[in-house]
């Protein structure tokens, strides 16, 4: 048993089974044993690889899309350039490098990072030095200025609850103990008003997921953008109107049992983009667009060809593989989706036109 498994078992003995959301929250962010608080999980030596860790081209495309939105909105002379869940800080570093060529952008930007892990904050500081970033605990803490913000693989780390449809209502999927081992179980059935809108498209046995923590984040950011201007670019895996169990654990790049090693595997769930879009008020929400399509529209292939001209041998091969991985429908190109929020009346973000 991992130390966190023992801690969770004591909690369950004392107070009963816990929701999947409580389980995810402790596994990811427990201050002493949580996954993001105890390690640097990214890259080939870690558990998973994110788009900015695959190639600098991802951050370049994202940076130029945000910079175009900044130009389209009249080049505000002071604005917040922010990232939610910046991991190692690689994406923000690539955004800052790519946008140096956009006159006035870097000088006007104040970099803010919303990060829960003290451990990863230190890694981000090292990656971004000498740039002085400001760290925030939540999107609510971002200052009152135009806000241009990216969230790549942030929302998938937010805890979800799972409910199974039952002839008598909904039963919540929980984590309890069976023979001293963590195990999944179901609560007693009950009607749940917040899931009434799912009665039309589900049948007995179907699982639906809700992600309560995503809502206040989207609300804070969209009300910020409605008031002060700006744009948010959300990139993640998932789809529109999610259905089914998407809880997954990854360890050393392999799928793992989510209950086997709490605190030592990454735990995520697919993002329901419809729920994000519905929570954004008084702003324009872009069409949900596949990552491959978005990056192609922004010119990633021309950029890949330009970079390829300077490479040879194995570095050229891995560069070609990285381009494919980011864009190909059988790799990240279709599973990952992009959604943007902009002020009503502002031009759409490049690559996300209706
Ligand atoms: N965007 C990065 C890393 C994604 S991993 C990349 O593309 O490489 C998820 C990131 O979100 C990590 O930095 C993690 O510590 C952070 N995170 C997870 N839950 C969070 C929360 N509730 N509040 C703030 N940051 C969180």
Coordinates of C-alpha atoms and ligand atoms in Angstrom, one line a residue:
X1 CA 0.0 0.0 0.0
X2 CA 1.2 3.5 -0.8
X3 CA 1.3 6.0 2.2
X4 CA -1.7 7.8 0.6
X5 CA -3.7 4.5 0.3
X6 CA -3.2 4.0 4.1
X7 CA -4.3 7.6 4.7
X8 CA -7.4 7.1 2.5
X9 CA -8.3 3.8 4.2
X10 CA -8.2 5.5 7.6
X11 CA -10.5 8.2 6.3
X12 CA -13.0 5.7 4.8
X13 CA -13.0 3.6 8.1
X14 CA -13.8 6.8 10.0
X15 CA -16.3 8.4 7.8
X16 CA -17.5 6.0 5.1
X17 CA -16.9 5.7 1.3
X18 CA -15.8 8.8 -0.6
X19 CA -16.7 10.2 -4.0
X20 CA -14.5 9.7 -7.0
X21 CA -14.0 13.5 -6.9
X22 CA -12.7 13.4 -3.3
X23 CA -10.5 10.4 -4.3
X24 CA -9.0 12.3 -7.3
X25 CA -8.5 15.5 -5.3
X26 CA -6.4 13.7 -2.6
X27 CA -4.5 11.6 -5.2
X28 CA -3.5 14.6 -7.2
X29 CA -3.1 17.4 -4.7
X30 CA -2.7 16.1 -1.1
X31 CA 0.0 18.4 0.2
X32 CA 2.2 15.6 1.4
X33 CA 1.5 12.6 -0.9
X34 CA -0.3 14.1 -3.9
X35 CA 0.9 13.2 -7.3
X36 CA 1.5 16.8 -8.5
X37 CA 3.0 17.8 -5.2
X38 CA 5.7 15.1 -5.0
X39 CA 7.1 14.8 -8.5
X40 CA 7.7 16.2 -12.0
X41 CA 5.5 13.8 -13.9
X42 CA 6.2 15.1 -17.4
X43 CA 8.4 13.8 -20.3
X44 CA 9.8 10.5 -21.3
X45 CA 11.2 9.7 -17.9
X46 CA 7.9 10.6 -16.2
X47 CA 4.3 9.3 -16.6
X48 CA 2.9 11.2 -19.6
X49 CA 4.0 13.7 -22.2
X50 CA 2.0 16.8 -23.0
X51 CA 1.9 18.7 -26.3
X52 CA 4.4 21.5 -25.3
X53 CA 6.8 18.8 -24.1
X54 CA 6.5 17.1 -27.6
X55 CA 7.4 20.1 -29.6
X56 CA 8.1 23.8 -29.3
X57 CA 5.7 24.2 -32.3
X58 CA 2.7 23.8 -30.0
X59 CA 3.6 26.8 -27.8
X60 CA 4.5 28.8 -30.9
X61 CA 1.0 28.3 -32.5
X62 CA -0.8 29.0 -29.2
X63 CA 1.4 32.1 -28.5
X64 CA 0.7 33.6 -32.0
X65 CA -3.0 32.9 -31.7
X66 CA -3.2 34.7 -28.4
X67 CA -1.0 37.6 -29.8
X68 CA -3.3 37.9 -32.8
X69 CA -6.3 38.2 -30.4
X70 CA -4.3 40.9 -28.5
X71 CA -3.7 42.8 -31.7
X72 CA -7.4 42.4 -32.8
X73 CA -8.4 43.9 -29.5
X74 CA -6.4 47.1 -29.9
X75 CA -3.1 46.0 -28.3
X76 CA -3.9 46.9 -24.7
X77 CA -0.7 48.4 -23.2
X78 CA -1.0 46.4 -20.0
X79 CA -2.5 42.9 -19.9
X80 CA -2.3 39.6 -18.0
X81 CA -0.8 36.7 -19.9
X82 CA -1.8 33.7 -17.9
X83 CA -1.7 29.9 -17.9
X84 CA -3.8 27.5 -15.8
X85 CA -1.8 24.5 -14.6
X86 CA 1.5 25.3 -16.3
X87 CA 3.3 22.0 -15.6
X88 CA 7.0 22.5 -16.2
X89 CA 6.4 26.0 -17.6
X90 CA 7.5 24.9 -21.1
X91 CA 4.3 26.1 -22.8
X92 CA 4.6 29.6 -21.3
X93 CA 8.3 29.7 -22.2
X94 CA 7.5 28.9 -25.8
X95 CA 4.7 31.4 -25.9
X96 CA 7.0 34.2 -24.7
X97 CA 9.7 33.2 -27.2
X98 CA 7.4 33.1 -30.2
X99 CA 5.7 36.4 -29.3
X100 CA 8.9 38.3 -29.0
X101 CA 8.5 39.1 -32.7
X102 CA 5.1 40.8 -32.0
X103 CA 5.9 44.5 -31.4
X104 CA 4.8 45.7 -27.9
X105 CA 3.4 42.3 -26.8
X106 CA 6.1 41.2 -24.3
X107 CA 6.4 44.7 -22.8
X108 CA 2.7 44.9 -22.1
X109 CA 2.4 41.3 -20.7
X110 CA 2.4 40.5 -17.0
X111 CA 2.8 36.7 -16.6
X112 CA 0.5 35.0 -14.1
X113 CA 0.5 31.3 -13.4
X114 CA -2.4 29.5 -11.7
X115 CA -0.7 26.5 -10.0
X116 CA -1.7 24.4 -7.0
X117 CA 1.6 22.5 -6.6
X118 CA 4.4 24.3 -4.7
X119 CA 6.8 21.7 -6.2
X120 CA 5.8 22.6 -9.8
X121 CA 5.9 26.3 -9.0
X122 CA 9.6 25.9 -8.3
X123 CA 10.1 24.1 -11.7
X124 CA 8.1 26.8 -13.5
X125 CA 10.2 29.5 -11.9
X126 CA 13.4 27.8 -13.2
X127 CA 12.1 27.3 -16.7
X128 CA 10.9 30.9 -17.0
X129 CA 13.9 32.7 -15.4
X130 CA 14.7 35.6 -15.8
X131 CA 11.0 36.4 -16.5
X132 CA 9.3 37.3 -13.2
X133 CA 6.0 35.5 -13.0
X134 CA 3.3 35.9 -10.4
X135 CA 1.7 32.8 -9.0
X136 CA -2.0 32.5 -8.1
X137 CA -4.0 29.8 -6.2
X138 CA -7.1 30.3 -8.3
X139 CA -8.4 32.1 -11.5
X140 CA -10.3 34.4 -9.1
X141 CA -7.0 36.0 -8.1
X142 CA -6.1 37.2 -11.6
X143 CA -5.8 41.0 -11.7
X144 CA -8.4 43.3 -13.3
X145 CA -6.8 43.8 -16.7
X146 CA -7.4 42.3 -20.2
X147 CA -6.7 38.6 -19.8
X148 CA -5.1 36.4 -22.4
X149 CA -4.9 32.9 -21.0
X150 CA -4.2 29.3 -22.0
X151 CA -5.2 26.0 -20.3
X152 CA -3.6 22.9 -21.8
X153 CA -4.4 19.6 -20.0
X154 CA -5.6 21.6 -17.0
X155 CA -9.4 20.8 -16.9
X156 CA -8.7 17.0 -17.2
X157 CA -7.0 17.1 -13.8
X158 CA -10.0 18.6 -12.1
X159 CA -12.0 16.0 -10.0
X160 CA -15.1 14.5 -11.4
X161 CA -18.0 12.7 -9.7
X162 CA -19.6 9.7 -11.5
X163 CA -23.2 8.6 -11.4
X164 CA -24.8 5.4 -12.7
X165 CA -28.3 5.6 -13.9
X166 CA -30.6 3.3 -12.1
X167 CA -34.4 2.5 -12.5
X168 CA -34.8 4.4 -9.2
X169 CA -32.6 7.4 -9.8
X170 CA -28.8 7.8 -9.8
X171 CA -26.2 5.9 -7.7
X172 CA -23.0 7.6 -7.1
X173 CA -19.8 5.7 -7.8
X174 CA -17.6 5.8 -4.7
X175 CA -14.3 4.5 -3.3
X176 CA -14.7 2.3 -0.3
X177 CA -12.9 -0.6 1.3
X178 CA -13.3 -4.3 0.6
X179 CA -11.1 -6.7 2.5
X180 CA -8.9 -3.8 3.5
X181 CA -8.3 -2.8 -0.1
X182 CA -9.6 0.3 -1.9
X183 CA -12.5 -0.7 -4.1
X184 CA -15.3 0.8 -6.2
X185 CA -18.8 0.7 -5.0
X186 CA -22.2 2.4 -5.5
X187 CA -24.3 4.6 -3.2
X188 CA -28.0 3.9 -2.7
X189 CA -30.1 5.2 -5.6
X190 CA -31.7 8.7 -5.3
X191 CA -33.1 11.3 -7.7
X192 CA -30.6 14.1 -8.3
X193 CA -32.1 17.3 -9.6
X194 CA -28.8 18.5 -11.1
X195 CA -28.8 15.4 -13.4
X196 CA -32.4 15.8 -14.6
X197 CA -31.2 17.1 -18.0
X198 CA -29.4 13.8 -18.5
X199 CA -32.6 11.7 -18.1
X200 CA -33.4 12.2 -21.8
X201 CA -30.2 10.8 -23.3
X202 CA -29.3 8.0 -20.8
X203 CA -30.6 4.6 -20.0
X204 CA -30.3 2.4 -16.9
X205 CA -26.6 1.4 -16.4
X206 CA -25.2 4.4 -18.2
X207 CA -22.5 6.5 -16.3
X208 CA -22.4 10.3 -16.5
X209 CA -19.7 12.5 -15.0
X210 CA -19.9 16.0 -13.6
X211 CA -16.9 18.3 -12.9
X212 CA -18.1 20.8 -10.3
X213 CA -14.7 22.6 -10.0
X214 CA -14.6 23.5 -13.7
X215 CA -17.6 25.8 -13.5
X216 CA -16.3 28.5 -11.2
X217 CA -13.0 28.6 -13.2
X218 CA -14.9 29.2 -16.5
X219 CA -17.2 31.7 -14.8
X220 CA -14.4 33.7 -13.3
X221 CA -12.4 33.8 -16.6
X222 CA -15.4 34.5 -18.8
X223 CA -16.7 37.3 -16.6
X224 CA -13.1 38.7 -16.6
X225 CA -13.0 38.6 -20.4
X226 CA -16.5 40.1 -20.7
X227 CA -15.5 43.1 -18.4
X228 CA -11.8 43.7 -19.3
X229 CA -11.3 42.0 -22.7
X230 CA -9.0 39.1 -23.6
X231 CA -9.4 35.5 -24.6
X232 CA -9.0 32.0 -23.2
X233 CA -7.8 29.1 -25.2
X234 CA -8.6 25.7 -23.7
X235 CA -7.0 22.5 -25.1
X236 CA -7.8 19.1 -23.7
X237 CA -9.0 15.6 -24.4
X238 CA -12.7 15.0 -24.3
X239 CA -15.7 15.8 -26.4
X240 CA -19.1 17.5 -26.5
X241 CA -21.8 16.1 -24.2
X242 CA -19.7 13.3 -22.5
X243 CA -21.2 9.9 -21.6
X244 CA -19.5 7.0 -19.8
X245 CA -16.7 6.3 -17.4
X246 CA -13.6 8.2 -18.6
X247 CA -11.6 8.1 -15.3
X248 CA -8.1 7.0 -16.2
X249 CA -4.7 6.4 -14.5
X250 CA -1.4 6.7 -16.3
X251 CA 1.9 5.5 -14.9
X252 CA 5.1 5.3 -16.8
X253 CA 3.1 6.0 -20.0
X254 CA 1.0 2.9 -19.4
X255 CA -2.7 2.8 -18.4
X256 CA -3.0 1.7 -14.8
X257 CA -5.7 0.6 -12.3
X258 CA -6.9 4.0 -10.8
X259 CA -7.1 2.5 -7.3
X260 CA -3.8 0.5 -7.3
X261 CA -1.2 3.2 -6.4
X262 CA -2.9 6.4 -5.2
X263 CA -0.6 9.4 -5.3
X264 CA 1.8 7.6 -7.6
X265 CA -0.1 7.6 -10.9
X266 CA -1.7 10.5 -12.8
X267 CA -5.5 10.5 -12.6
X268 CA -7.6 12.3 -15.2
X269 CA -11.0 12.3 -16.8
X270 CA -12.2 13.5 -20.2
X271 CA -13.3 17.1 -20.4
X272 CA -17.0 17.8 -21.2
X273 CA -16.7 20.9 -23.5
X274 CA -20.4 21.4 -23.6
X275 CA -20.4 21.9 -19.9
X276 CA -17.5 24.4 -20.2
X277 CA -19.3 26.3 -23.0
X278 CA -22.6 26.5 -21.0
X279 CA -20.8 27.9 -18.0
X280 CA -19.3 30.8 -20.0
X281 CA -21.7 33.8 -19.8
X282 CA -21.8 37.1 -21.7
X283 CA -19.0 36.1 -24.1
X284 CA -18.6 34.4 -27.5
X285 CA -17.7 30.7 -27.4
X286 CA -15.9 29.3 -30.4
X287 CA -16.9 26.1 -32.1
X288 CA -15.1 23.1 -30.4
X289 CA -12.3 22.3 -32.9
X290 CA -10.0 19.3 -33.2
X291 CA -6.4 20.1 -32.2
X292 CA -5.1 18.8 -35.5
X293 CA -7.4 21.0 -37.5
X294 CA -6.6 24.0 -35.3
X295 CA -2.8 23.6 -35.6
X296 CA -3.0 23.0 -39.4
X297 CA -5.1 26.2 -39.8
X298 CA -2.5 28.1 -37.9
X299 CA 0.3 26.9 -40.3
X300 CA 2.0 24.2 -38.2
X301 CA 3.1 22.3 -41.4
X302 CA 4.9 25.3 -42.9
X303 CA 6.6 25.9 -39.5
X304 CA 7.5 22.2 -39.3
X305 CA 9.0 22.4 -42.8
X306 CA 11.0 25.5 -41.9
X307 CA 12.4 23.9 -38.8
X308 CA 13.1 20.6 -40.6
X309 CA 15.5 22.5 -43.0
X310 CA 18.0 22.9 -40.1
X311 CA 17.8 19.3 -38.8
X312 CA 19.1 15.9 -39.9
X313 CA 19.4 12.3 -38.8
X314 CA 17.6 11.3 -35.6
X315 CA 16.7 14.9 -34.6
X316 CA 14.9 15.3 -38.0
X317 CA 13.1 12.0 -37.5
X318 CA 11.9 12.9 -34.0
X319 CA 10.8 16.3 -35.3
X320 CA 8.7 14.7 -38.1
X321 CA 7.2 12.3 -35.5
X322 CA 6.4 15.2 -33.2
X323 CA 4.5 17.0 -35.9
X324 CA 2.5 13.8 -36.6
X325 CA 1.8 13.2 -32.9
X326 CA 0.4 16.7 -32.4
X327 CA -1.8 16.7 -35.6
X328 CA -2.6 13.2 -36.8
X329 CA -6.2 12.0 -36.2
X330 CA -4.9 8.7 -34.8
X331 CA -2.6 10.4 -32.4
X332 CA -3.5 13.7 -30.5
X333 CA -5.1 15.4 -33.5
X334 CA -8.7 14.2 -33.0
X335 CA -8.9 13.2 -29.3
X336 CA -7.7 16.7 -28.2
X337 CA -10.1 19.6 -28.8
X338 CA -9.7 23.3 -28.7
X339 CA -12.3 25.8 -27.5
X340 CA -11.9 29.6 -27.1
X341 CA -13.9 32.3 -25.3
X342 CA -13.6 36.0 -26.6
X343 CA -15.6 39.2 -25.8
X344 CA -18.9 39.6 -27.7
X345 CA -18.1 41.4 -31.0
X346 CA -14.4 40.7 -31.1
X347 CA -12.9 38.7 -34.0
X348 CA -12.7 34.9 -33.4
X349 CA -9.3 33.5 -32.4
X350 CA -7.3 32.4 -35.5
X351 CA -8.0 28.7 -36.3
X352 CA -11.3 28.7 -34.5
X353 CA -13.6 30.6 -36.8
X354 CA -17.2 29.5 -36.8
Ligands
LIG1 N1 -0.2 22.7 -19.0 C1 0.9 21.8 -18.8 C2 0.7 20.8 -17.6 C3 -0.6 20.0 -17.6 S1 -0.7 18.9 -16.2 C4 1.4 21.1 -20.0 O1 0.7 21.2 -21.0 O2 2.5 20.5 -20.0 C5 -1.8 19.7 -15.1 C6 -1.2 20.9 -14.4 O3 -2.3 21.5 -13.6 C7 -0.1 20.7 -13.4 O4 0.7 21.8 -13.4 C8 -0.9 20.6 -12.0 O5 -0.1 20.8 -10.9 C9 -1.9 21.7 -12.2 N2 -3.2 21.6 -11.4 C10 -3.9 20.5 -11.2 N3 -5.0 20.8 -10.5 C11 -5.0 22.1 -10.2 C12 -5.8 23.0 -9.5 N4 -6.9 22.6 -8.9 N5 -5.4 24.3 -9.4 C13 -4.3 24.7 -10.0 N6 -3.4 23.9 -10.7 C14 -3.8 22.6 -10.8

